[in-house]
């Protein structure tokens, strides 16, 4: 290809690329570019924003790299009249600007160095954009778009890898993963988000450096796992995690499940789990529950006289595994509770059929509480039978349960699944101090509501029932 044609191609592409920015981002970029140029400074769009632009995906925020020092960046950016400037990242060279809904971060060229292998990378000033790009993790993240000229700088073949849908380390994977082992998980996270594959050499490097993940803080690991799990191709990334023998360092609790092939006696638990994850809506607690719902199957397997395989109690044991796993990863309390409860409950709705009474349905709704939507979605995703008739049958039953719940909702039969009389009212009525009796009595009245023998909110009948109960138990 002639040089002129190549240049023309680049110019056409430049206009196309910058033109793909939404109008507000386009205008901010043009004005920043002019301000930095006036001060004699370079300015490049970098990282995820360039990747997103090239993929034609919506760009959420703008990340720039520059040779300007933070003080100069503040001055140049200030000329563009941002709504506010934030400087929390200043010691790492980052100045942030807010323009309406658009967040812009501008970072002085950096090159990382590694004081000791067990600490987070330290940072020092880089000299130019090439140096800055060369310290980045993957080729698809190591491109820059010159805000002045619109030229793309792509020293490591990031565009080819984007086209081939490949995540590949910049330079030598083993070295890059040794510098910062978290990059191993970042690779898998990008694979989950972009539905890419992993370059074979990078995969081999990840396998070799996997044990190094043990020196990464649990919080950083958890944050990548959360992003991986809620991404579209989570199943693919988890299978790569298994292939690269990373599970012992990332999720040791599921190693028995990942190793369990079923030996032809029952379906492969691991492959089933990956499908359940991919079939679940991408909500965090739900995806974690999908990952862990059968984690206790390898430990609970039994085979009865007729040769049938059972996993009695795996939901209860699995809830414990979920709790341990998420606690180890220092996840938030609310998430731990949700996931453990979902795993614990995951078999309940599956047994639904048309013979279920209103009160049985009310009980499930009550026990699931605000987990109900997640629980129903989990149970629906848990159907992975290869047989179409079984698939259809299971889908029909879950749909039946949804409709039954909807029917009860419309009859207001799910509005107040609680004792019509609260603790204060009971103390007042019986003139007794607080104590265990209140909880027991409220449970008794609530159970009557669930059973349908007491109308929600019927305080008069509740009072008579409470008096009977007190006569016997009080
Ligand atoms: P997104 O923000 O959509 O998750 P991103 O590519 O912007 O994707 P960030 O974590 O925001 O990812 O990082 C921004 C850029 O900084 C990356 O594209 C990459 O170039 C670089 N980067 C981030 N973390 C690392 C790391 N641990 N090692 C090397 N480069 C990194
Ligand atoms: Mg980003």
GROMACS .gro file of C-alpha atoms and ligand atoms in nm:
model
  506
    1UNK     CA    1   0.000   0.000   0.000
    2UNK     CA    2   0.135   0.345  -0.093
    3UNK     CA    3   0.227   0.580   0.189
    4UNK     CA    4  -0.018   0.843   0.072
    5UNK     CA    5  -0.306   0.601   0.064
    6UNK     CA    6  -0.214   0.474   0.405
    7UNK     CA    7  -0.215   0.830   0.537
    8UNK     CA    8  -0.546   0.902   0.373
    9UNK     CA    9  -0.684   0.590   0.535
   10UNK     CA   10  -0.565   0.710   0.873
   11UNK     CA   11  -0.714   1.054   0.828
   12UNK     CA   12  -1.050   0.913   0.727
   13UNK     CA   13  -1.036   0.681   1.023
   14UNK     CA   14  -0.944   0.964   1.259
   15UNK     CA   15  -1.247   1.166   1.164
   16UNK     CA   16  -1.459   0.855   1.197
   17UNK     CA   17  -1.321   0.766   1.540
   18UNK     CA   18  -1.342   1.105   1.708
   19UNK     CA   19  -1.678   1.152   1.540
   20UNK     CA   20  -1.804   0.844   1.722
   21UNK     CA   21  -1.776   1.022   2.055
   22UNK     CA   22  -2.110   1.153   2.175
   23UNK     CA   23  -2.136   1.527   2.097
   24UNK     CA   24  -2.069   1.646   2.454
   25UNK     CA   25  -1.753   1.431   2.484
   26UNK     CA   26  -1.644   1.536   2.139
   27UNK     CA   27  -1.669   1.902   2.233
   28UNK     CA   28  -1.485   1.856   2.564
   29UNK     CA   29  -1.209   1.666   2.384
   30UNK     CA   30  -1.170   1.939   2.121
   31UNK     CA   31  -1.153   2.215   2.380
   32UNK     CA   32  -0.908   2.025   2.601
   33UNK     CA   33  -0.695   1.952   2.297
   34UNK     CA   34  -0.684   2.324   2.208
   35UNK     CA   35  -0.599   2.425   2.566
   36UNK     CA   36  -0.318   2.168   2.599
   37UNK     CA   37  -0.182   2.258   2.255
   38UNK     CA   38  -0.167   2.629   2.353
   39UNK     CA   39   0.051   2.530   2.651
   40UNK     CA   40   0.268   2.315   2.427
   41UNK     CA   41   0.152   1.985   2.577
   42UNK     CA   42   0.061   1.650   2.431
   43UNK     CA   43  -0.277   1.491   2.502
   44UNK     CA   44  -0.386   1.137   2.421
   45UNK     CA   45  -0.704   0.948   2.480
   46UNK     CA   46  -0.597   0.613   2.634
   47UNK     CA   47  -0.707   0.284   2.785
   48UNK     CA   48  -1.066   0.169   2.794
   49UNK     CA   49  -1.199   0.474   2.610
   50UNK     CA   50  -0.988   0.399   2.299
   51UNK     CA   51  -1.076   0.029   2.318
   52UNK     CA   52  -1.443   0.118   2.344
   53UNK     CA   53  -1.429   0.359   2.051
   54UNK     CA   54  -1.261   0.103   1.826
   55UNK     CA   55  -1.518  -0.159   1.925
   56UNK     CA   56  -1.801   0.081   1.857
   57UNK     CA   57  -1.914   0.050   2.218
   58UNK     CA   58  -2.048   0.343   2.417
   59UNK     CA   59  -1.768   0.537   2.587
   60UNK     CA   60  -1.851   0.604   2.951
   61UNK     CA   61  -1.569   0.829   3.061
   62UNK     CA   62  -1.264   0.992   2.909
   63UNK     CA   63  -0.912   0.896   3.016
   64UNK     CA   64  -0.622   1.099   2.884
   65UNK     CA   65  -0.244   1.078   2.918
   66UNK     CA   66  -0.019   1.383   2.888
   67UNK     CA   67   0.338   1.503   2.935
   68UNK     CA   68   0.204   1.793   3.146
   69UNK     CA   69   0.264   1.782   3.522
   70UNK     CA   70  -0.050   1.784   3.740
   71UNK     CA   71  -0.013   2.157   3.814
   72UNK     CA   72   0.001   2.231   3.442
   73UNK     CA   73  -0.284   1.992   3.375
   74UNK     CA   74  -0.498   2.180   3.627
   75UNK     CA   75  -0.416   2.507   3.455
   76UNK     CA   76  -0.483   2.382   3.102
   77UNK     CA   77  -0.797   2.191   3.200
   78UNK     CA   78  -0.917   2.489   3.405
   79UNK     CA   79  -0.925   2.698   3.086
   80UNK     CA   80  -1.203   2.474   2.957
   81UNK     CA   81  -1.426   2.574   3.251
   82UNK     CA   82  -1.506   2.241   3.416
   83UNK     CA   83  -1.782   2.224   3.680
   84UNK     CA   84  -1.525   2.093   3.925
   85UNK     CA   85  -1.172   1.959   3.955
   86UNK     CA   86  -1.069   1.675   4.183
   87UNK     CA   87  -0.718   1.596   4.288
   88UNK     CA   88  -0.740   1.281   4.502
   89UNK     CA   89  -0.518   1.097   4.253
   90UNK     CA   90  -0.268   1.378   4.221
   91UNK     CA   91   0.019   1.195   4.382
   92UNK     CA   92  -0.019   0.934   4.109
   93UNK     CA   93  -0.029   1.211   3.850
   94UNK     CA   94  -0.405   1.209   3.794
   95UNK     CA   95  -0.624   1.519   3.785
   96UNK     CA   96  -0.997   1.470   3.744
   97UNK     CA   97  -1.246   1.709   3.584
   98UNK     CA   98  -1.622   1.702   3.587
   99UNK     CA   99  -1.807   1.851   3.291
  100UNK     CA  100  -2.177   1.796   3.345
  101UNK     CA  101  -2.226   1.418   3.322
  102UNK     CA  102  -1.882   1.359   3.177
  103UNK     CA  103  -1.588   1.262   3.394
  104UNK     CA  104  -1.243   1.325   3.254
  105UNK     CA  105  -0.919   1.198   3.408
  106UNK     CA  106  -0.589   1.327   3.282
  107UNK     CA  107  -0.275   1.150   3.399
  108UNK     CA  108   0.088   1.246   3.354
  109UNK     CA  109   0.284   0.978   3.163
  110UNK     CA  110   0.376   0.704   3.402
  111UNK     CA  111   0.599   0.409   3.411
  112UNK     CA  112   0.566   0.166   3.693
  113UNK     CA  113   0.844   0.018   3.892
  114UNK     CA  114   0.830  -0.259   4.147
  115UNK     CA  115   1.001  -0.184   4.475
  116UNK     CA  116   0.927  -0.525   4.628
  117UNK     CA  117   0.734  -0.802   4.460
  118UNK     CA  118   0.465  -0.820   4.727
  119UNK     CA  119   0.356  -0.458   4.715
  120UNK     CA  120   0.134  -0.268   4.480
  121UNK     CA  121   0.328  -0.122   4.195
  122UNK     CA  122   0.481   0.216   4.263
  123UNK     CA  123   0.478   0.483   3.998
  124UNK     CA  124   0.727   0.723   3.857
  125UNK     CA  125   0.707   0.977   3.579
  126UNK     CA  126   0.733   0.843   3.232
  127UNK     CA  127   0.898   1.025   2.949
  128UNK     CA  128   0.657   0.985   2.658
  129UNK     CA  129   0.341   0.819   2.538
  130UNK     CA  130   0.528   0.509   2.416
  131UNK     CA  131   0.674   0.452   2.759
  132UNK     CA  132   0.331   0.507   2.911
  133UNK     CA  133   0.168   0.256   2.677
  134UNK     CA  134   0.439  -0.004   2.732
  135UNK     CA  135   0.362  -0.034   3.104
  136UNK     CA  136  -0.005  -0.114   3.033
  137UNK     CA  137  -0.135  -0.466   3.074
  138UNK     CA  138  -0.286  -0.586   2.745
  139UNK     CA  139  -0.242  -0.487   2.383
  140UNK     CA  140  -0.607  -0.385   2.350
  141UNK     CA  141  -0.557  -0.149   2.648
  142UNK     CA  142  -0.226  -0.011   2.523
  143UNK     CA  143  -0.339   0.214   2.239
  144UNK     CA  144  -0.362   0.592   2.233
  145UNK     CA  145  -0.561   0.833   2.021
  146UNK     CA  146  -0.386   1.169   1.973
  147UNK     CA  147  -0.640   1.434   2.070
  148UNK     CA  148  -0.459   1.692   1.855
  149UNK     CA  149  -0.411   1.499   1.531
  150UNK     CA  150  -0.651   1.210   1.574
  151UNK     CA  151  -0.378   0.959   1.494
  152UNK     CA  152  -0.387   0.623   1.658
  153UNK     CA  153  -0.074   0.499   1.831
  154UNK     CA  154  -0.078   0.123   1.848
  155UNK     CA  155   0.273  -0.007   1.922
  156UNK     CA  156   0.173  -0.360   2.027
  157UNK     CA  157  -0.085  -0.463   1.770
  158UNK     CA  158  -0.387  -0.388   1.985
  159UNK     CA  159  -0.610  -0.322   1.686
  160UNK     CA  160  -0.533  -0.661   1.533
  161UNK     CA  161  -0.607  -0.826   1.864
  162UNK     CA  162  -0.935  -0.637   1.891
  163UNK     CA  163  -1.029  -0.765   1.548
  164UNK     CA  164  -0.924  -1.119   1.633
  165UNK     CA  165  -1.098  -1.095   1.970
  166UNK     CA  166  -0.784  -1.180   2.164
  167UNK     CA  167  -0.650  -1.064   2.500
  168UNK     CA  168  -0.271  -1.068   2.487
  169UNK     CA  169  -0.016  -0.934   2.733
  170UNK     CA  170   0.203  -0.643   2.628
  171UNK     CA  171   0.548  -0.797   2.594
  172UNK     CA  172   0.638  -1.101   2.798
  173UNK     CA  173   0.337  -1.235   2.986
  174UNK     CA  174   0.538  -1.404   3.259
  175UNK     CA  175   0.718  -1.080   3.341
  176UNK     CA  176   0.400  -0.874   3.328
  177UNK     CA  177   0.214  -1.113   3.558
  178UNK     CA  178   0.507  -1.125   3.796
  179UNK     CA  179   0.507  -0.745   3.818
  180UNK     CA  180   0.137  -0.741   3.905
  181UNK     CA  181  -0.036  -1.079   3.939
  182UNK     CA  182  -0.375  -0.910   3.952
  183UNK     CA  183  -0.335  -0.870   3.576
  184UNK     CA  184  -0.407  -1.244   3.546
  185UNK     CA  185  -0.755  -1.181   3.678
  186UNK     CA  186  -0.790  -0.863   3.477
  187UNK     CA  187  -0.725  -1.068   3.163
  188UNK     CA  188  -1.007  -1.304   3.255
  189UNK     CA  189  -1.232  -1.014   3.347
  190UNK     CA  190  -1.183  -0.851   3.007
  191UNK     CA  191  -1.251  -1.187   2.842
  192UNK     CA  192  -1.576  -1.210   3.036
  193UNK     CA  193  -1.672  -0.854   2.943
  194UNK     CA  194  -1.572  -0.864   2.577
  195UNK     CA  195  -1.628  -1.235   2.506
  196UNK     CA  196  -1.271  -1.261   2.377
  197UNK     CA  197  -1.030  -1.551   2.394
  198UNK     CA  198  -0.692  -1.562   2.564
  199UNK     CA  199  -0.377  -1.569   2.357
  200UNK     CA  200  -0.213  -1.912   2.414
  201UNK     CA  201   0.119  -1.769   2.533
  202UNK     CA  202  -0.059  -1.538   2.773
  203UNK     CA  203  -0.260  -1.836   2.897
  204UNK     CA  204   0.060  -2.032   2.957
  205UNK     CA  205   0.203  -1.732   3.143
  206UNK     CA  206  -0.111  -1.709   3.357
  207UNK     CA  207  -0.079  -2.077   3.446
  208UNK     CA  208   0.286  -2.035   3.537
  209UNK     CA  209   0.232  -1.722   3.747
  210UNK     CA  210  -0.097  -1.834   3.908
  211UNK     CA  211   0.058  -1.904   4.250
  212UNK     CA  212   0.169  -1.539   4.261
  213UNK     CA  213  -0.196  -1.443   4.305
  214UNK     CA  214  -0.155  -1.538   4.668
  215UNK     CA  215   0.026  -1.213   4.732
  216UNK     CA  216  -0.262  -1.002   4.602
  217UNK     CA  217  -0.505  -0.862   4.858
  218UNK     CA  218  -0.839  -1.037   4.883
  219UNK     CA  219  -1.025  -0.713   4.826
  220UNK     CA  220  -0.858  -0.657   4.490
  221UNK     CA  221  -0.927  -1.017   4.389
  222UNK     CA  222  -1.289  -0.986   4.499
  223UNK     CA  223  -1.340  -0.670   4.298
  224UNK     CA  224  -1.218  -0.835   3.977
  225UNK     CA  225  -1.425  -1.147   4.047
  226UNK     CA  226  -1.736  -0.936   4.095
  227UNK     CA  227  -1.682  -0.767   3.760
  228UNK     CA  228  -1.602  -1.097   3.589
  229UNK     CA  229  -1.909  -1.272   3.727
  230UNK     CA  230  -2.152  -1.001   3.620
  231UNK     CA  231  -2.012  -0.985   3.265
  232UNK     CA  232  -2.177  -1.150   2.962
  233UNK     CA  233  -1.916  -1.424   2.905
  234UNK     CA  234  -1.852  -1.512   3.270
  235UNK     CA  235  -1.875  -1.885   3.201
  236UNK     CA  236  -1.602  -1.870   2.942
  237UNK     CA  237  -1.371  -1.678   3.175
  238UNK     CA  238  -1.430  -1.926   3.458
  239UNK     CA  239  -1.354  -2.219   3.231
  240UNK     CA  240  -1.026  -2.048   3.141
  241UNK     CA  241  -0.959  -2.000   3.510
  242UNK     CA  242  -0.993  -2.374   3.555
  243UNK     CA  243  -0.783  -2.454   3.250
  244UNK     CA  244  -0.506  -2.223   3.369
  245UNK     CA  245  -0.516  -2.398   3.709
  246UNK     CA  246  -0.592  -2.074   3.888
  247UNK     CA  247  -0.885  -2.195   4.097
  248UNK     CA  248  -0.669  -2.312   4.391
  249UNK     CA  249  -0.545  -1.955   4.430
  250UNK     CA  250  -0.864  -1.767   4.350
  251UNK     CA  251  -1.158  -1.987   4.451
  252UNK     CA  252  -1.021  -2.294   4.633
  253UNK     CA  253  -1.370  -2.368   4.768
  254UNK     CA  254  -1.492  -2.474   4.424
  255UNK     CA  255  -1.198  -2.690   4.326
  256UNK     CA  256  -1.381  -3.015   4.418
  257UNK     CA  257  -1.673  -2.912   4.200
  258UNK     CA  258  -1.452  -2.808   3.908
  259UNK     CA  259  -1.271  -3.142   3.926
  260UNK     CA  260  -1.594  -3.340   3.938
  261UNK     CA  261  -1.662  -3.493   3.601
  262UNK     CA  262  -1.957  -3.705   3.711
  263UNK     CA  263  -1.791  -4.018   3.574
  264UNK     CA  264  -2.089  -4.079   3.352
  265UNK     CA  265  -2.324  -4.136   3.645
  266UNK     CA  266  -2.467  -3.787   3.653
  267UNK     CA  267  -2.416  -3.469   3.462
  268UNK     CA  268  -2.091  -3.279   3.483
  269UNK     CA  269  -2.141  -3.036   3.772
  270UNK     CA  270  -1.887  -2.784   3.649
  271UNK     CA  271  -2.027  -2.751   3.297
  272UNK     CA  272  -2.376  -2.732   3.441
  273UNK     CA  273  -2.264  -2.454   3.678
  274UNK     CA  274  -2.111  -2.249   3.397
  275UNK     CA  275  -2.434  -2.270   3.202
  276UNK     CA  276  -2.642  -2.169   3.501
  277UNK     CA  277  -2.422  -1.861   3.542
  278UNK     CA  278  -2.452  -1.762   3.178
  279UNK     CA  279  -2.828  -1.816   3.188
  280UNK     CA  280  -2.874  -1.594   3.495
  281UNK     CA  281  -2.940  -1.222   3.465
  282UNK     CA  282  -2.614  -1.041   3.548
  283UNK     CA  283  -2.692  -0.936   3.906
  284UNK     CA  284  -2.411  -0.978   4.156
  285UNK     CA  285  -2.573  -1.190   4.429
  286UNK     CA  286  -2.754  -1.401   4.172
  287UNK     CA  287  -2.437  -1.474   3.974
  288UNK     CA  288  -2.246  -1.568   4.290
  289UNK     CA  289  -2.532  -1.796   4.391
  290UNK     CA  290  -2.527  -1.951   4.044
  291UNK     CA  291  -2.156  -2.018   4.083
  292UNK     CA  292  -2.191  -2.173   4.428
  293UNK     CA  293  -2.535  -2.337   4.426
  294UNK     CA  294  -2.399  -2.688   4.365
  295UNK     CA  295  -2.058  -2.641   4.528
  296UNK     CA  296  -2.140  -2.905   4.791
  297UNK     CA  297  -2.250  -3.173   4.546
  298UNK     CA  298  -1.914  -3.353   4.542
  299UNK     CA  299  -1.928  -3.386   4.922
  300UNK     CA  300  -2.289  -3.502   4.945
  301UNK     CA  301  -2.307  -3.756   4.665
  302UNK     CA  302  -2.463  -4.092   4.747
  303UNK     CA  303  -2.588  -4.377   4.533
  304UNK     CA  304  -2.892  -4.573   4.642
  305UNK     CA  305  -2.971  -4.942   4.588
  306UNK     CA  306  -3.134  -4.875   4.253
  307UNK     CA  307  -2.819  -4.696   4.139
  308UNK     CA  308  -2.969  -4.350   4.150
  309UNK     CA  309  -2.741  -4.062   4.250
  310UNK     CA  310  -2.846  -3.820   4.525
  311UNK     CA  311  -2.697  -3.507   4.677
  312UNK     CA  312  -2.895  -3.487   4.998
  313UNK     CA  313  -2.848  -3.162   5.186
  314UNK     CA  314  -2.617  -3.005   4.931
  315UNK     CA  315  -2.815  -2.681   4.945
  316UNK     CA  316  -2.755  -2.641   5.319
  317UNK     CA  317  -2.389  -2.737   5.301
  318UNK     CA  318  -2.350  -2.523   4.990
  319UNK     CA  319  -2.485  -2.221   5.177
  320UNK     CA  320  -2.202  -2.272   5.427
  321UNK     CA  321  -1.947  -2.293   5.147
  322UNK     CA  322  -2.088  -1.973   4.999
  323UNK     CA  323  -2.055  -1.797   5.332
  324UNK     CA  324  -1.695  -1.913   5.380
  325UNK     CA  325  -1.595  -1.819   5.027
  326UNK     CA  326  -1.739  -1.470   5.035
  327UNK     CA  327  -1.616  -1.403   5.387
  328UNK     CA  328  -1.265  -1.500   5.288
  329UNK     CA  329  -1.290  -1.255   5.001
  330UNK     CA  330  -1.401  -0.984   5.245
  331UNK     CA  331  -1.721  -0.924   5.056
  332UNK     CA  332  -1.995  -0.709   5.202
  333UNK     CA  333  -2.212  -0.857   5.471
  334UNK     CA  334  -2.535  -0.802   5.277
  335UNK     CA  335  -2.396  -0.986   4.975
  336UNK     CA  336  -2.278  -1.280   5.186
  337UNK     CA  337  -2.622  -1.316   5.344
  338UNK     CA  338  -2.803  -1.293   5.012
  339UNK     CA  339  -2.588  -1.548   4.836
  340UNK     CA  340  -2.597  -1.796   5.124
  341UNK     CA  341  -2.977  -1.766   5.147
  342UNK     CA  342  -3.018  -1.814   4.771
  343UNK     CA  343  -2.804  -2.128   4.773
  344UNK     CA  344  -2.997  -2.256   5.073
  345UNK     CA  345  -3.333  -2.198   4.902
  346UNK     CA  346  -3.245  -2.296   4.548
  347UNK     CA  347  -3.426  -2.631   4.549
  348UNK     CA  348  -3.749  -2.511   4.702
  349UNK     CA  349  -3.933  -2.355   4.408
  350UNK     CA  350  -3.818  -2.630   4.171
  351UNK     CA  351  -4.062  -2.874   4.332
  352UNK     CA  352  -4.359  -2.654   4.244
  353UNK     CA  353  -4.652  -2.804   4.063
  354UNK     CA  354  -5.016  -2.714   4.020
  355UNK     CA  355  -5.121  -2.903   4.330
  356UNK     CA  356  -4.942  -2.651   4.552
  357UNK     CA  357  -5.176  -2.465   4.783
  358UNK     CA  358  -5.187  -2.089   4.821
  359UNK     CA  359  -5.036  -2.128   5.163
  360UNK     CA  360  -4.737  -2.325   5.031
  361UNK     CA  361  -4.672  -2.047   4.781
  362UNK     CA  362  -4.714  -1.781   5.051
  363UNK     CA  363  -4.449  -1.963   5.255
  364UNK     CA  364  -4.194  -1.951   4.979
  365UNK     CA  365  -4.266  -1.585   4.913
  366UNK     CA  366  -4.228  -1.516   5.284
  367UNK     CA  367  -3.904  -1.709   5.324
  368UNK     CA  368  -3.749  -1.558   5.012
  369UNK     CA  369  -3.849  -1.205   5.111
  370UNK     CA  370  -3.663  -0.959   4.892
  371UNK     CA  371  -3.468  -1.249   4.739
  372UNK     CA  372  -3.773  -1.368   4.551
  373UNK     CA  373  -3.680  -1.228   4.209
  374UNK     CA  374  -3.324  -1.356   4.234
  375UNK     CA  375  -3.450  -1.694   4.354
  376UNK     CA  376  -3.696  -1.739   4.070
  377UNK     CA  377  -3.433  -1.635   3.816
  378UNK     CA  378  -3.182  -1.876   3.971
  379UNK     CA  379  -3.425  -2.164   3.958
  380UNK     CA  380  -3.510  -2.087   3.596
  381UNK     CA  381  -3.141  -2.072   3.506
  382UNK     CA  382  -3.077  -2.400   3.692
  383UNK     CA  383  -3.249  -2.591   3.414
  384UNK     CA  384  -2.980  -2.717   3.177
  385UNK     CA  385  -3.111  -3.055   3.075
  386UNK     CA  386  -3.012  -3.160   2.726
  387UNK     CA  387  -3.358  -3.307   2.676
  388UNK     CA  388  -3.597  -3.059   2.522
  389UNK     CA  389  -3.903  -3.212   2.687
  390UNK     CA  390  -3.748  -3.178   3.033
  391UNK     CA  391  -3.646  -2.820   2.957
  392UNK     CA  392  -4.000  -2.734   2.852
  393UNK     CA  393  -4.152  -2.909   3.151
  394UNK     CA  394  -3.926  -2.727   3.398
  395UNK     CA  395  -3.984  -2.392   3.231
  396UNK     CA  396  -4.358  -2.450   3.248
  397UNK     CA  397  -4.347  -2.523   3.620
  398UNK     CA  398  -4.146  -2.213   3.705
  399UNK     CA  399  -4.379  -2.007   3.492
  400UNK     CA  400  -4.669  -2.166   3.681
  401UNK     CA  401  -4.517  -2.058   4.012
  402UNK     CA  402  -4.463  -1.705   3.884
  403UNK     CA  403  -4.826  -1.687   3.777
  404UNK     CA  404  -4.946  -1.829   4.108
  405UNK     CA  405  -4.750  -1.561   4.293
  406UNK     CA  406  -4.890  -1.295   4.062
  407UNK     CA  407  -5.242  -1.419   4.129
  408UNK     CA  408  -5.192  -1.398   4.505
  409UNK     CA  409  -5.043  -1.051   4.466
  410UNK     CA  410  -5.347  -0.929   4.278
  411UNK     CA  411  -5.569  -1.065   4.556
  412UNK     CA  412  -5.351  -0.875   4.804
  413UNK     CA  413  -5.283  -1.211   4.965
  414UNK     CA  414  -4.910  -1.135   4.990
  415UNK     CA  415  -4.934  -0.784   5.126
  416UNK     CA  416  -4.874  -0.844   5.495
  417UNK     CA  417  -4.715  -1.178   5.563
  418UNK     CA  418  -4.669  -1.097   5.929
  419UNK     CA  419  -4.844  -1.113   6.262
  420UNK     CA  420  -5.137  -0.867   6.263
  421UNK     CA  421  -5.028  -0.767   6.614
  422UNK     CA  422  -4.677  -0.638   6.675
  423UNK     CA  423  -4.463  -0.672   6.987
  424UNK     CA  424  -4.571  -0.345   7.144
  425UNK     CA  425  -4.938  -0.425   7.098
  426UNK     CA  426  -4.892  -0.771   7.252
  427UNK     CA  427  -4.710  -0.629   7.559
  428UNK     CA  428  -4.988  -0.373   7.598
  429UNK     CA  429  -5.265  -0.634   7.566
  430UNK     CA  430  -5.116  -0.885   7.808
  431UNK     CA  431  -4.945  -0.634   8.035
  432UNK     CA  432  -4.624  -0.834   8.031
  433UNK     CA  433  -4.261  -0.729   7.995
  434UNK     CA  434  -4.064  -0.810   7.679
  435UNK     CA  435  -3.931  -1.162   7.650
  436UNK     CA  436  -3.910  -1.471   7.439
  437UNK     CA  437  -4.290  -1.512   7.450
  438UNK     CA  438  -4.334  -1.219   7.212
  439UNK     CA  439  -4.130  -1.377   6.934
  440UNK     CA  440  -4.300  -1.713   6.979
  441UNK     CA  441  -4.646  -1.562   6.978
  442UNK     CA  442  -4.573  -1.347   6.674
  443UNK     CA  443  -4.439  -1.653   6.489
  444UNK     CA  444  -4.755  -1.841   6.579
  445UNK     CA  445  -4.978  -1.562   6.445
  446UNK     CA  446  -4.762  -1.518   6.135
  447UNK     CA  447  -4.781  -1.891   6.062
  448UNK     CA  448  -5.161  -1.867   6.076
  449UNK     CA  449  -5.144  -1.586   5.820
  450UNK     CA  450  -4.917  -1.794   5.597
  451UNK     CA  451  -5.149  -2.093   5.633
  452UNK     CA  452  -5.447  -1.879   5.540
  453UNK     CA  453  -5.633  -1.942   5.866
  454UNK     CA  454  -5.595  -1.578   5.968
  455UNK     CA  455  -5.651  -1.281   5.736
  456UNK     CA  456  -5.358  -1.041   5.710
  457UNK     CA  457  -5.427  -0.739   5.929
  458UNK     CA  458  -5.723  -0.898   6.111
  459UNK     CA  459  -5.637  -0.774   6.460
  460UNK     CA  460  -5.965  -0.884   6.620
  461UNK     CA  461  -5.928  -1.252   6.530
  462UNK     CA  462  -5.556  -1.228   6.606
  463UNK     CA  463  -5.643  -1.108   6.956
  464UNK     CA  464  -5.872  -1.406   7.024
  465UNK     CA  465  -5.609  -1.645   6.889
  466UNK     CA  466  -5.340  -1.478   7.097
  467UNK     CA  467  -5.550  -1.518   7.411
  468UNK     CA  468  -5.594  -1.890   7.342
  469UNK     CA  469  -5.222  -1.925   7.283
  470UNK     CA  470  -5.138  -1.741   7.605
  471UNK     CA  471  -5.377  -1.959   7.800
  472UNK     CA  472  -5.189  -2.267   7.679
  473UNK     CA  473  -4.832  -2.140   7.654
  474UNK     CA  474  -4.808  -1.813   7.846
  475LIG     P1  475  -1.298  -0.041   3.235
  475LIG     O1  476  -1.276   0.090   3.306
  475LIG     O2  477  -1.403  -0.041   3.133
  475LIG     O3  478  -1.306  -0.155   3.327
  475LIG     P2  479  -1.032   0.005   3.145
  475LIG     O4  480  -0.950  -0.054   3.036
  475LIG     O5  481  -1.053   0.151   3.146
  475LIG     O6  482  -1.167  -0.073   3.148
  475LIG     P3  483  -0.917   0.040   3.404
  475LIG     O7  484  -0.902  -0.057   3.516
  475LIG     O8  485  -1.006   0.158   3.422
  475LIG     O9  486  -0.964  -0.044   3.279
  475LIG    O10  487  -0.772   0.087   3.365
  475LIG     C1  488  -0.749   0.187   3.267
  475LIG     C2  489  -0.625   0.150   3.187
  475LIG    O11  490  -0.510   0.149   3.273
  475LIG     C3  491  -0.631   0.012   3.124
  475LIG    O12  492  -0.691   0.015   2.998
  475LIG     C4  493  -0.483  -0.024   3.117
  475LIG    O13  494  -0.424   0.037   3.005
  475LIG     C5  495  -0.424   0.041   3.241
  475LIG     N1  496  -0.419  -0.048   3.359
  475LIG     C6  497  -0.509  -0.055   3.459
  475LIG     N2  498  -0.471  -0.145   3.551
  475LIG     C7  499  -0.353  -0.195   3.511
  475LIG     C8  500  -0.261  -0.290   3.563
  475LIG     N3  501  -0.285  -0.355   3.678
  475LIG     N4  502  -0.149  -0.315   3.493
  475LIG     C9  503  -0.123  -0.250   3.378
  475LIG     N5  504  -0.205  -0.161   3.322
  475LIG    C10  505  -0.318  -0.132   3.387
  476LIG    MG1  506  -1.154   0.269   3.303
   0.00000   0.00000   0.00000
